[in-house]
Tab-separated table of C-alpha atoms and ligand atoms in Angstrom:
chain	number	residue	atom	x	y	z
Z	1	MET	CA	25.467	-1.362	-2.136
Z	2	GLN	CA	22.674	-3.863	-1.319
Z	3	THR	CA	19.337	-2.663	-0.388
Z	4	VAL	CA	16.248	-4.230	1.208
Z	5	LYS	CA	12.861	-2.714	2.038
Z	6	ILE	CA	10.027	-3.069	4.596
Z	7	VAL	CA	6.689	-1.339	4.039
Z	8	VAL	CA	4.762	0.484	6.687
Z	9	THR	CA	1.021	0.588	5.895
Z	10	GLY	CA	-2.201	1.209	7.603
Z	11	PRO	CA	-5.138	3.729	7.493
Z	12	PHE	CA	-4.733	7.438	7.386
Z	13	ASN	CA	-3.544	9.006	10.642
Z	14	SER	CA	-2.554	5.737	12.069
Z	15	GLY	CA	1.144	6.887	12.587
Z	16	LYS	CA	3.028	5.604	9.519
Z	17	THR	CA	5.073	8.774	9.198
Z	18	GLU	CA	5.775	8.978	12.816
Z	19	PHE	CA	6.916	5.451	12.908
Z	20	ILE	CA	9.425	5.824	10.111
Z	21	ARG	CA	10.694	9.128	11.433
Z	22	ALA	CA	11.394	7.477	14.792
Z	23	VAL	CA	14.075	5.228	13.438
Z	24	SER	CA	15.124	6.805	10.069
Z	25	GLU	CA	18.627	8.422	9.786
Z	26	ILE	CA	17.450	10.861	7.194
Z	27	ASP	CA	14.621	13.358	7.505
Z	28	VAL	CA	11.513	11.308	6.452
Z	29	VAL	CA	11.078	12.374	2.837
Z	30	SER	CA	7.337	12.649	2.574
Z	31	THR	CA	5.522	14.636	-0.005
Z	32	GLU	CA	3.021	16.300	2.397
Z	33	ARG	CA	0.245	18.550	1.172
Z	34	LYS	CA	-2.387	20.415	2.796
Z	35	ILE	CA	-5.653	18.502	2.479
Z	36	SER	CA	-8.869	20.348	2.965
Z	37	SER	CA	-11.619	18.000	2.577
Z	38	ASP	CA	-13.851	17.490	5.601
Z	39	VAL	CA	-13.006	13.697	6.010
Z	40	GLU	CA	-9.309	14.312	6.082
Z	41	ARG	CA	-9.186	17.409	8.295
Z	42	VAL	CA	-8.313	15.241	11.349
Z	43	LYS	CA	-4.823	16.752	11.027
Z	44	ASP	CA	-3.772	19.511	8.755
Z	45	SER	CA	-1.427	17.692	6.467
Z	46	THR	CA	-1.357	14.245	5.053
Z	47	THR	CA	0.908	12.123	3.153
Z	48	VAL	CA	-0.058	11.946	-0.420
Z	49	ALA	CA	3.050	10.351	-2.073
Z	50	MET	CA	4.753	8.354	0.346
Z	51	ASP	CA	7.206	8.382	3.226
Z	52	PHE	CA	10.689	7.191	2.748
Z	53	GLY	CA	13.127	6.353	5.652
Z	54	ARG	CA	16.452	4.819	5.745
Z	55	ILE	CA	18.554	2.735	8.051
Z	56	THR	CA	22.214	2.169	7.114
Z	57	VAL	CA	23.178	-1.215	8.404
Z	58	ASP	CA	26.930	-1.259	7.260
Z	59	GLU	CA	29.030	-0.176	4.426
Z	60	ASP	CA	27.152	-2.383	1.930
Z	61	LEU	CA	23.725	-2.953	3.178
Z	62	VAL	CA	20.793	-0.360	3.588
Z	63	LEU	CA	17.242	-0.813	4.798
Z	64	TYR	CA	14.542	1.313	3.386
Z	65	LEU	CA	11.195	1.872	4.991
Z	66	PHE	CA	8.289	2.901	2.927
Z	67	GLY	CA	5.165	4.416	4.250
Z	68	THR	CA	2.071	3.861	2.042
Z	69	PRO	CA	-0.211	6.659	1.421
Z	70	GLY	CA	-3.275	5.459	3.473
Z	71	GLN	CA	-6.181	6.852	1.456
Z	72	LYS	CA	-7.906	4.452	-0.857
Z	73	ARG	CA	-7.523	6.779	-3.746
Z	74	PHE	CA	-3.878	6.150	-3.679
Z	75	ASP	CA	-3.977	2.260	-3.418
Z	76	PHE	CA	-2.790	1.794	-6.878
Z	77	MET	CA	0.573	2.621	-5.534
Z	78	TRP	CA	0.393	-0.136	-2.993
Z	79	GLU	CA	1.215	-3.030	-5.302
Z	80	ILE	CA	4.230	-1.294	-6.707
Z	81	LEU	CA	5.449	-0.402	-3.348
Z	82	SER	CA	4.993	-3.741	-2.067
Z	83	GLU	CA	7.126	-5.405	-4.767
Z	84	GLY	CA	10.087	-7.161	-3.352
Z	85	MET	CA	9.522	-6.108	0.191
Z	86	LEU	CA	11.041	-8.340	3.037
Z	87	GLY	CA	7.774	-7.790	4.884
Z	88	PHE	CA	5.196	-5.304	5.936
Z	89	ILE	CA	3.920	-3.632	9.209
Z	90	VAL	CA	0.142	-2.630	9.485
Z	91	MET	CA	-0.148	0.377	11.783
Z	92	VAL	CA	-3.497	0.810	13.685
Z	93	ASP	CA	-4.552	3.749	15.653
Z	94	SER	CA	-5.552	1.827	18.933
Z	95	THR	CA	-7.787	4.757	19.874
Z	96	ARG	CA	-9.990	4.840	16.556
Z	97	PRO	CA	-12.065	1.619	16.245
Z	98	GLU	CA	-13.920	3.003	13.450
Z	99	THR	CA	-10.736	2.548	11.335
Z	100	PHE	CA	-10.185	-1.056	12.339
Z	101	ARG	CA	-12.250	-2.325	9.532
Z	102	GLU	CA	-10.201	-0.366	7.050
Z	103	ALA	CA	-6.900	-1.692	8.642
Z	104	ARG	CA	-8.193	-5.198	8.234
Z	105	SER	CA	-8.832	-4.432	4.550
Z	106	ILE	CA	-5.441	-3.104	3.916
Z	107	LEU	CA	-3.809	-5.839	5.657
Z	108	GLU	CA	-5.837	-8.494	3.431
Z	109	THR	CA	-4.875	-6.351	0.305
Z	110	PHE	CA	-1.253	-6.587	1.116
Z	111	ARG	CA	-1.375	-10.148	1.903
Z	112	ALA	CA	-2.893	-10.904	-1.471
Z	113	TYR	CA	0.205	-9.103	-3.002
Z	114	ALA	CA	3.035	-11.123	-1.521
Z	115	PRO	CA	3.442	-14.048	0.696
Z	116	THR	CA	5.897	-12.084	2.955
Z	117	PRO	CA	5.670	-12.115	6.776
Z	118	TYR	CA	3.883	-9.033	8.538
Z	119	VAL	CA	2.977	-7.869	12.145
Z	120	VAL	CA	0.370	-5.495	13.071
Z	121	ALA	CA	1.317	-2.595	15.393
Z	122	ALA	CA	-1.348	-1.296	17.791
Z	123	ASN	CA	-0.251	2.195	17.732
Z	124	LYS	CA	-0.805	5.094	20.268
Z	125	GLN	CA	-0.916	2.817	23.145
Z	126	ASP	CA	0.163	5.826	25.302
Z	127	ARG	CA	-3.198	7.317	25.064
Z	128	ALA	CA	-5.742	6.725	27.759
Z	129	ASP	CA	-8.435	5.768	25.383
Z	130	ALA	CA	-6.353	3.093	23.458
Z	131	TRP	CA	-8.134	-0.260	23.189
Z	132	ASP	CA	-6.664	-3.293	24.869
Z	133	LEU	CA	-4.653	-5.675	22.835
Z	134	GLU	CA	-6.922	-8.546	23.389
Z	135	ASP	CA	-9.931	-6.465	22.316
Z	136	MET	CA	-8.052	-5.235	19.038
Z	137	ARG	CA	-7.218	-8.901	18.301
Z	138	VAL	CA	-10.864	-9.852	18.254
Z	139	ALA	CA	-11.989	-6.666	16.453
Z	140	LEU	CA	-9.364	-6.858	13.832
Z	141	ARG	CA	-10.176	-10.749	13.359
Z	142	LEU	CA	-6.552	-11.592	13.727
Z	143	ASP	CA	-5.611	-15.192	14.115
Z	144	GLY	CA	-3.650	-16.332	17.321
Z	145	LYS	CA	-0.524	-16.714	15.039
Z	146	VAL	CA	-0.401	-13.150	13.892
Z	147	LYS	CA	1.729	-10.907	15.902
Z	148	LEU	CA	-0.090	-7.846	17.306
Z	149	LEU	CA	2.429	-5.684	19.093
Z	150	PRO	CA	1.949	-2.642	21.229
Z	151	CYS	CA	3.396	0.559	19.804
Z	152	VAL	CA	4.049	4.143	20.421
Z	153	ALA	CA	5.330	5.587	17.315
Z	154	THR	CA	6.780	8.622	19.002
Z	155	ASN	CA	8.977	6.139	21.210
Z	156	ARG	CA	11.930	4.736	19.464
Z	157	GLU	CA	12.115	1.665	21.626
Z	158	THR	CA	8.655	0.413	20.902
Z	159	VAL	CA	9.156	1.068	17.061
Z	160	LYS	CA	12.346	-0.912	17.420
Z	161	GLY	CA	10.451	-3.716	18.942
Z	162	VAL	CA	7.898	-3.865	16.133
Z	163	LEU	CA	10.691	-4.003	13.534
Z	164	LEU	CA	12.584	-6.513	15.424
Z	165	GLU	CA	9.559	-8.737	15.675
Z	166	LEU	CA	8.985	-8.490	11.957
Z	167	LEU	CA	12.536	-9.581	11.284
Z	168	TYR	CA	12.332	-12.475	13.654
Z	169	SER	CA	9.349	-13.616	11.779
Z	170	ILE	CA	11.179	-13.285	8.587
Z	171	LEU	CA	14.057	-15.335	9.904
Z	172	ALA	CA	11.617	-17.914	11.256
Z	173	GLU	CA	9.872	-18.080	7.913
Z	174	MET	CA	13.136	-18.731	6.165
Z	175	GLU	CA	14.123	-21.476	8.720
Z	176	ALA	CA	10.789	-23.122	8.354
Z	177	GLY	CA	11.081	-22.950	4.524
Z	178	GLN	CA	14.467	-24.551	4.496
Z	179	ALA	CA	13.608	-27.304	6.837
K	1	MET	CA	-26.571	10.289	-28.964
K	2	ALA	CA	-26.751	6.795	-27.520
K	3	LEU	CA	-25.764	6.286	-23.766
K	4	LYS	CA	-23.153	3.787	-23.309
K	5	GLY	CA	-20.376	2.758	-21.032
K	6	ASN	CA	-19.282	0.074	-18.483
K	7	LEU	CA	-20.975	-0.671	-15.247
K	8	LYS	CA	-17.582	-0.287	-13.444
K	9	ASP	CA	-17.896	3.504	-14.069
K	10	PHE	CA	-21.473	3.856	-14.141
K	11	THR	CA	-23.610	1.534	-11.876
K	12	ILE	CA	-26.982	0.055	-12.575
K	13	THR	CA	-28.488	2.377	-9.744
K	14	GLN	CA	-26.995	5.342	-11.468
K	15	LEU	CA	-28.568	4.430	-14.743
K	16	LEU	CA	-31.906	3.851	-13.229
K	17	ASN	CA	-31.759	7.224	-11.439
K	18	LEU	CA	-30.819	8.843	-14.645
K	19	VAL	CA	-33.822	7.244	-16.648
K	20	ASN	CA	-36.055	8.075	-13.670
K	21	LEU	CA	-34.959	11.697	-13.329
K	22	ALA	CA	-34.986	12.438	-17.141
K	23	ARG	CA	-38.334	10.324	-17.702
K	24	LYS	CA	-36.469	8.615	-20.390
K	25	THR	CA	-38.118	6.197	-22.983
K	26	GLY	CA	-36.062	3.468	-24.664
K	27	THR	CA	-34.166	0.284	-24.274
K	28	LEU	CA	-31.328	-0.499	-22.062
K	29	VAL	CA	-29.160	-3.464	-22.866
K	30	ILE	CA	-26.583	-4.667	-20.524
K	31	GLU	CA	-24.054	-7.386	-21.271
K	32	GLY	CA	-22.749	-8.813	-18.163
K	33	SER	CA	-20.088	-11.564	-18.005
K	34	GLY	CA	-22.399	-14.391	-18.790
K	35	ASP	CA	-25.751	-13.095	-19.836
K	36	ILE	CA	-27.433	-10.212	-21.610
K	37	ALA	CA	-30.321	-8.312	-20.073
K	38	ARG	CA	-32.764	-5.880	-21.801
K	39	LEU	CA	-34.824	-3.324	-19.993
K	40	ILE	CA	-37.499	-1.268	-21.623
K	41	PHE	CA	-38.567	2.046	-19.965
K	42	ARG	CA	-41.393	4.408	-20.905
K	43	ASP	CA	-41.442	7.934	-19.408
K	44	GLY	CA	-39.011	6.984	-16.818
K	45	LYS	CA	-40.904	3.922	-15.711
K	46	LEU	CA	-39.864	0.349	-16.111
K	47	ALA	CA	-42.239	-1.306	-18.787
K	48	TYR	CA	-40.485	-4.732	-19.659
K	49	ALA	CA	-37.637	-6.846	-18.661
K	50	GLN	CA	-35.781	-9.725	-20.271
K	51	TYR	CA	-32.974	-11.697	-18.561
K	52	GLY	CA	-30.609	-13.713	-20.963
K	53	GLN	CA	-32.491	-16.595	-22.488
K	54	GLU	CA	-34.716	-16.940	-19.559
K	55	GLU	CA	-38.426	-17.815	-20.664
K	56	ASN	CA	-40.409	-14.520	-19.869
K	57	ALA	CA	-43.621	-15.229	-21.842
K	58	LEU	CA	-46.681	-14.456	-19.939
K	59	ALA	CA	-47.799	-18.183	-19.390
K	60	SER	CA	-44.354	-19.028	-17.827
K	61	ILE	CA	-44.443	-15.736	-15.585
K	62	LEU	CA	-48.033	-16.825	-14.279
K	63	GLN	CA	-46.748	-20.090	-13.379
K	64	ARG	CA	-43.753	-18.848	-11.690
K	65	SER	CA	-45.882	-16.571	-9.519
K	66	ASN	CA	-48.340	-19.430	-8.761
K	67	LYS	CA	-51.313	-17.878	-10.539
K	68	ILE	CA	-51.733	-21.011	-12.657
K	69	ASN	CA	-50.379	-24.614	-11.952
K	70	ALA	CA	-48.091	-26.860	-13.928
K	71	THR	CA	-50.873	-28.575	-15.735
K	72	GLN	CA	-52.652	-25.276	-16.789
K	73	TYR	CA	-49.118	-24.071	-17.864
K	74	ARG	CA	-48.652	-27.034	-20.092
K	75	ILE	CA	-51.974	-26.825	-21.610
K	76	LEU	CA	-51.457	-23.146	-22.427
K	77	LYS	CA	-48.214	-24.046	-23.857
K	78	GLU	CA	-49.625	-26.382	-26.287
K	79	ARG	CA	-52.806	-24.856	-27.164
K	80	ALA	CA	-52.047	-20.964	-27.009
K	81	ALA	CA	-48.558	-21.250	-28.618
K	82	ASN	CA	-49.358	-19.042	-31.435
K	83	MET	CA	-51.082	-16.375	-29.118
K	84	THR	CA	-49.238	-13.165	-28.186
K	85	ASP	CA	-49.129	-12.344	-24.462
K	86	LYS	CA	-51.793	-9.638	-25.049
K	87	GLU	CA	-54.247	-12.115	-26.677
K	88	LEU	CA	-53.481	-14.701	-23.944
K	89	GLY	CA	-54.119	-12.248	-21.194
K	90	LEU	CA	-57.323	-11.130	-22.719
K	91	LEU	CA	-58.413	-14.639	-23.084
K	92	LEU	CA	-57.648	-15.621	-19.371
K	93	VAL	CA	-59.486	-12.533	-18.072
K	94	ASN	CA	-62.462	-13.060	-20.327
K	95	ALA	CA	-62.743	-16.710	-19.298
K	96	GLY	CA	-62.725	-15.552	-15.697
K	97	TYR	CA	-59.566	-17.422	-14.853
K	98	LEU	CA	-57.571	-14.424	-13.621
K	99	THR	CA	-58.164	-10.810	-13.117
K	100	GLN	CA	-56.260	-8.056	-15.022
K	101	ALA	CA	-54.911	-7.177	-11.581
K	102	ASP	CA	-53.450	-10.738	-11.218
K	103	ILE	CA	-51.748	-10.507	-14.557
K	104	ILE	CA	-50.273	-7.007	-14.096
K	105	GLU	CA	-48.887	-7.883	-10.569
K	106	SER	CA	-47.228	-11.170	-11.839
K	107	LEU	CA	-45.513	-9.193	-14.574
K	108	GLN	CA	-44.427	-6.275	-12.049
K	109	VAL	CA	-42.982	-8.711	-9.597
K	110	TYR	CA	-41.005	-10.648	-12.403
K	111	CYS	CA	-39.644	-7.224	-14.026
K	112	ALA	CA	-38.586	-6.012	-10.694
K	113	ASP	CA	-36.940	-9.362	-9.867
K	114	VAL	CA	-34.916	-9.019	-13.124
K	115	VAL	CA	-33.660	-5.592	-12.076
K	116	ARG	CA	-32.704	-6.792	-8.581
K	117	ARG	CA	-30.737	-9.504	-10.289
K	118	LEU	CA	-28.803	-6.944	-12.215
K	119	PHE	CA	-27.746	-5.130	-9.133
K	120	THR	CA	-25.225	-7.816	-8.633
K	121	TRP	CA	-23.624	-7.059	-11.908
K	122	VAL	CA	-20.676	-4.874	-11.139
K	123	ASP	CA	-18.978	-5.296	-14.636
K	124	GLY	CA	-20.433	-5.179	-18.162
K	125	PHE	CA	-21.205	-2.948	-21.054
K	126	PHE	CA	-24.486	-1.033	-21.134
K	127	HIS	CA	-26.136	0.492	-23.926
K	128	PHE	CA	-29.284	2.838	-23.819
K	129	ASP	CA	-31.196	3.456	-27.072
K	130	GLY	CA	-33.888	5.986	-27.123
K	131	GLU	CA	-35.179	4.880	-30.554
K	132	GLY	CA	-35.516	1.178	-29.831
K	133	GLU	CA	-38.987	-0.519	-30.690
K	134	LEU	CA	-41.454	-1.612	-28.197
K	135	PRO	CA	-42.375	-5.442	-28.268
K	136	GLU	CA	-45.782	-5.044	-29.828
K	137	ASP	CA	-46.955	-8.418	-28.610
K	138	ARG	CA	-46.036	-8.004	-25.057
K	139	ILE	CA	-48.045	-6.680	-22.055
K	140	LEU	CA	-46.046	-3.599	-20.709
K	141	VAL	CA	-46.090	-2.595	-17.128
K	142	ARG	CA	-45.414	0.554	-15.293
K	143	ILE	CA	-43.167	0.331	-12.325
K	144	ASP	CA	-41.801	3.268	-10.571
K	145	LEU	CA	-38.022	3.112	-10.175
K	146	GLU	CA	-37.672	4.954	-6.793
K	147	ASN	CA	-37.962	1.828	-4.686
K	148	LEU	CA	-35.725	-0.209	-6.930
K	149	ILE	CA	-33.210	2.624	-6.728
K	150	VAL	CA	-33.197	2.691	-3.015
K	151	GLU	CA	-32.817	-1.074	-2.986
K	152	GLY	CA	-29.894	-0.994	-5.418
K	153	SER	CA	-28.048	1.464	-3.483
K	154	ARG	CA	-28.371	-0.614	-0.521
K	155	GLN	CA	-26.962	-3.673	-2.245
K	156	LEU	CA	-24.080	-1.398	-3.593
K	157	ARG	CA	-23.175	-0.336	-0.185
K	158	GLU	CA	-23.239	-3.958	0.871
K	159	LEU	CA	-20.958	-4.918	-1.946
K	160	GLU	CA	-18.532	-2.016	-1.258
K	161	GLN	CA	-18.390	-3.218	2.335
K	162	LEU	CA	-17.714	-6.875	1.294
K	163	GLN	CA	-14.890	-5.683	-1.116
K	164	GLU	CA	-13.327	-3.910	1.833
K	165	GLU	CA	-13.533	-7.308	3.941
K	166	ILE	CA	-12.373	-9.487	1.018
K	167	PRO	CA	-10.410	-7.355	-1.428
K	168	SER	CA	-8.948	-10.013	-3.541
K	169	LEU	CA	-10.848	-12.976	-4.966
K	170	ASP	CA	-7.297	-14.374	-6.031
K	171	MET	CA	-6.766	-15.738	-2.549
K	172	ALA	CA	-7.905	-19.064	-1.472
K	173	LEU	CA	-9.672	-20.538	1.537
K	174	LYS	CA	-8.970	-23.301	3.898
K	175	PHE	CA	-10.879	-24.778	6.841
K	176	THR	CA	-9.808	-23.307	10.193
K	177	ASP	CA	-8.299	-25.915	12.430
K	178	ARG	CA	-9.902	-24.594	15.581
K	179	PRO	CA	-10.809	-27.549	17.777
K	180	GLY	CA	-14.590	-27.950	18.367
K	181	THR	CA	-15.686	-26.677	14.989
K	182	ASN	CA	-17.285	-29.156	12.946
K	183	ILE	CA	-18.646	-28.102	9.560
K	184	ARG	CA	-21.279	-30.961	9.588
K	185	ASN	CA	-23.039	-29.353	12.843
K	186	VAL	CA	-23.414	-25.935	11.197
K	187	ASN	CA	-26.571	-25.150	9.235
K	188	LEU	CA	-25.511	-23.863	5.810
K	189	SER	CA	-27.606	-22.704	2.873
K	190	VAL	CA	-27.429	-24.447	-0.438
K	191	GLN	CA	-25.107	-21.653	-1.730
K	192	GLU	CA	-22.946	-21.862	1.403
K	193	TRP	CA	-22.590	-25.842	0.910
K	194	ARG	CA	-21.678	-25.110	-2.759
K	195	VAL	CA	-18.853	-23.100	-1.701
K	196	VAL	CA	-17.823	-25.238	1.100
K	197	SER	CA	-17.532	-28.152	-0.989
K	198	HIS	CA	-14.895	-26.272	-3.081
K	199	VAL	CA	-12.946	-25.071	-0.139
K	200	ASN	CA	-9.296	-26.098	-0.612
K	201	PRO	CA	-6.070	-24.039	-0.602
K	202	LYS	CA	-5.613	-24.847	-4.202
K	203	ASN	CA	-8.752	-23.035	-5.291
K	204	THR	CA	-8.955	-19.300	-5.371
K	205	MET	CA	-12.210	-17.693	-4.531
K	206	ARG	CA	-12.567	-16.610	-8.079
K	207	GLN	CA	-12.435	-20.396	-9.264
K	208	ILE	CA	-14.908	-21.373	-6.663
K	209	ALA	CA	-17.359	-18.557	-7.814
K	210	ARG	CA	-16.879	-19.966	-11.203
K	211	PHE	CA	-17.502	-23.740	-10.005
K	212	ALA	CA	-20.510	-22.508	-8.141
K	213	LYS	CA	-21.932	-20.222	-10.744
K	214	MET	CA	-21.716	-17.228	-8.611
K	215	ASN	CA	-20.947	-13.616	-9.241
K	216	ASP	CA	-18.525	-11.515	-7.237
K	217	LEU	CA	-21.163	-10.199	-5.067
K	218	GLU	CA	-22.578	-13.736	-4.091
K	219	ILE	CA	-19.234	-15.239	-3.622
K	220	ARG	CA	-18.175	-12.507	-1.287
K	221	ARG	CA	-21.494	-12.796	0.753
K	222	VAL	CA	-20.905	-16.532	1.260
K	223	VAL	CA	-17.294	-16.231	2.074
K	224	TYR	CA	-17.968	-13.445	4.396
K	225	SER	CA	-20.418	-15.361	6.351
K	226	LEU	CA	-18.115	-18.376	6.434
K	227	LEU	CA	-15.399	-16.225	7.887
K	228	GLN	CA	-17.577	-14.557	10.596
K	229	ALA	CA	-18.563	-18.093	11.760
K	230	GLY	CA	-14.851	-18.967	11.887
K	231	LEU	CA	-15.207	-21.872	9.671
K	232	VAL	CA	-12.539	-20.880	7.122
K	233	GLU	CA	-9.747	-18.592	6.704
K	234	VAL	CA	-8.171	-16.778	3.714
K	235	VAL	CA	-4.779	-18.103	2.692
K	236	ARG	CA	-2.543	-17.720	-0.563
K	237	PRO	CA	-3.363	-20.341	-3.058
K	238	ASP	CA	-1.114	-23.330	-3.091
K	239	GLY	CA	0.698	-23.989	-6.257
K	240	ALA	CA	0.194	-20.218	-7.300
K	241	PRO	CA	3.118	-18.973	-9.335
K	242	PRO	CA	5.503	-17.427	-6.616
K	243	ALA	CA	5.225	-13.545	-6.613
K	244	PRO	CA	8.415	-11.941	-7.806
K	245	GLN	CA	10.568	-13.017	-4.733
K	246	ALA	CA	13.915	-12.928	-6.175
K	247	ARG	CA	14.013	-9.196	-5.569
K	248	MET	CA	13.243	-9.389	-2.025
K	249	PHE	CA	17.061	-10.017	-1.158
K	250	PRO	CA	19.905	-8.746	-3.317
K	251	THR	CA	21.256	-12.399	-3.004
K	252	THR	CA	19.643	-15.801	-3.858
K	253	ASP	CA	21.848	-17.748	-1.443
K	254	ARG	CA	19.875	-18.951	1.477
K	255	GLY	CA	22.675	-18.708	3.907
K	256	GLU	CA	23.544	-15.175	2.808
K	257	GLN	CA	20.045	-14.156	2.922
K	258	LYS	CA	19.761	-15.352	6.599
K	259	LEU	CA	22.986	-13.565	7.484
K	260	LEU	CA	21.545	-10.383	6.019
K	261	VAL	CA	18.495	-10.685	8.144
K	262	ASN	CA	20.753	-11.145	11.104
K	263	ARG	CA	22.586	-8.093	10.330
K	264	LEU	CA	19.499	-6.112	10.174
K	265	ILE	CA	18.526	-7.421	13.507
K	266	SER	CA	21.667	-6.359	15.093
K	267	ARG	CA	21.542	-3.160	13.474
K	268	ILE	CA	18.083	-2.345	14.665
K	269	ARG	CA	18.850	-3.562	18.229
K	270	SER	CA	21.806	-0.933	18.439
K	271	LEU	CA	19.662	1.979	17.323
J	301	LIG	N1	-0.060	10.038	21.106
J	301	LIG	C1	0.465	9.545	20.074
J	301	LIG	N2	0.396	10.025	18.918
J	301	LIG	C2	0.684	9.519	17.812
J	301	LIG	C3	1.367	8.297	17.767
J	301	LIG	N3	1.755	8.046	16.646
J	301	LIG	C4	1.303	9.095	15.738
J	301	LIG	N4	0.764	9.907	16.535
J	301	LIG	C5	0.312	11.245	16.132
J	301	LIG	O1	-0.922	10.895	15.369
J	301	LIG	C6	-0.920	11.841	14.201
J	301	LIG	C7	-0.784	11.057	12.930
J	301	LIG	O2	0.489	10.420	12.662
J	301	LIG	P1	1.059	10.125	11.202
J	301	LIG	O3	2.585	9.552	11.484
J	301	LIG	O4	1.176	11.512	10.523
J	301	LIG	O5	0.071	9.256	10.547
J	301	LIG	P2	0.047	8.662	9.070
J	301	LIG	O6	-1.034	9.313	8.456
J	301	LIG	O7	-0.267	7.308	9.221
J	301	LIG	O8	1.360	8.923	8.371
J	301	LIG	C8	0.215	12.689	14.364
J	301	LIG	O9	-0.227	13.861	14.885
J	301	LIG	C9	1.192	11.973	15.128
J	301	LIG	O10	1.909	12.988	15.866
J	301	LIG	C10	1.624	7.606	19.060
J	301	LIG	O11	2.125	6.506	19.236
J	301	LIG	N5	1.061	8.151	20.174
J	302	LIG	MG1	1.783	10.017	6.950
C-alpha cells in the first residue's frame, strides 16, 4: 500500500477540521479537548493534537490529510507533520482579518520547511461578513502567482476544488521541473 | 545563589524588572553572540555600563556627547592618561570647562544607550553577581530603570511581530520583478543598502545578517521594510540542500509520480 500526504494548516478556528471532515472517508480522528482559556473560547473545543483524514484512491494508493494544531504552542509539531508532504493548504477565516497576519506567518513557516506547492483557501466565504478575495490577497500580501481560492469547508464541492487546485499545482511543478 | 540563565528564557527587560523591583545591587554580565556587556546596579538603579571592548572612559564619552571636541579629547588622552575618571571629572569641573551636571548627563546617556543596544540581544548567557566589586576609579551614575523597561518591552513586542512576519532567517531574498520598481529610485538607509547589496537567492537572510554585521532584530527590521515596499520577496535559497524529498512519493520514478498525482486528481473529482 502506497501513501501520500497533504497538510492542512492555518490559524485556530479557520476551518481545518471541517475541511478535512468534508472529504475524509473516516471520521476525522482528532484529539479534541475542552479549552477554557479566554483567548480560545471562540468555540468550545479545539484540536490539540491533529486532525487526520483519509481518502482511498484505489487498492494500492491512499491519500492522508493532516490538519495541524493551529496554536503557536504546538508549532514544534509542524515541521514533523510537514515532512514528506506533497503540498499544503493554508486555511484562512475570511471573516476574521485579525487572523490574517498569523495566517501569513504560518504560511511563511511552512514555506521554509519544504519547497512544495501550496494554495491558500479563503474559507467561510458563505458568510455575509467574508472579505472579498482581492482584498484578502492584498491583506495577506500574496503574490499574483499564489493561488487564493474561495472555500466553504462545510461544502464538499469547494473543498474538492481547493484540493484539485493544489494537485494541479503539484503536477505543473513536476512538469516545469522536468523541462 | 547567583542568578544565571539564557536570554532566550529570560529577557533583558525581565532582568531589569527583577533588579528594579528587588532593588538589587551587583553586576550583570551578558555574553551575546559576539560581545560581552557588563552592567552594574546599585539599589535597583543602573550605575555603570560597559559594552564589549568599547572605549568607555570619561574622556571618550564626553567627546561622543560633544561636550569636548576632538582636539580636547586628544590632549586629555595624552596628558591625563594616568588619571582616573573621578580625578579627571574633578579637574574639568574645577577648571571651569564643564559642570558636574554635564558630566553626569553624558554618562547617563551613554549607559542608557548601552542598555538599549542590549535590547536587540535575544540569545546569550547572563549571570548576575551580587558580590561583584564596584569599579573604584569610575564615576557611577544613578539611572531609574522604569523608562528603560518600558522601552525594552516595546522593542520586544516589535521583535515578536517581526518574528511572526519573517519566521525563518534561513530563507533567501530576491528582487521582485514587478515592472516600474527601480531600487535606485528608492531612498534607502545605510543599513538597508547594506542588505540590498547582498540580496541574492543564494544568500540566506542569516548570511546577509552576518555579512552586514546585524543581529536578528536588525536584519528582520530591514527585510520587513523592503518587503513592505515591495522591493524584495522571500524565496527558498538556491543551492540549499534539498529537503528530504524522496519521501514525498513512494516512488522515485518521475513518470510514476505524475501518474500517481493524476490518480489522485481523478479520485478527488469523483468524490
Ligand atoms: N459558515 C461557515 N462556518 C465554518 C466554515 N468552516 C468552518 N466553519 C465553522 O468554524 C468553526 C471552526 O472550524 P474548525 O474546522 O473547527 O476550525 P479549526 O480550528 O481550524 O480546525 C466551526 O464551528 C466550523 O463549523 C465555513 O466555510 N463556513
Ligand atoms: Mg480543528
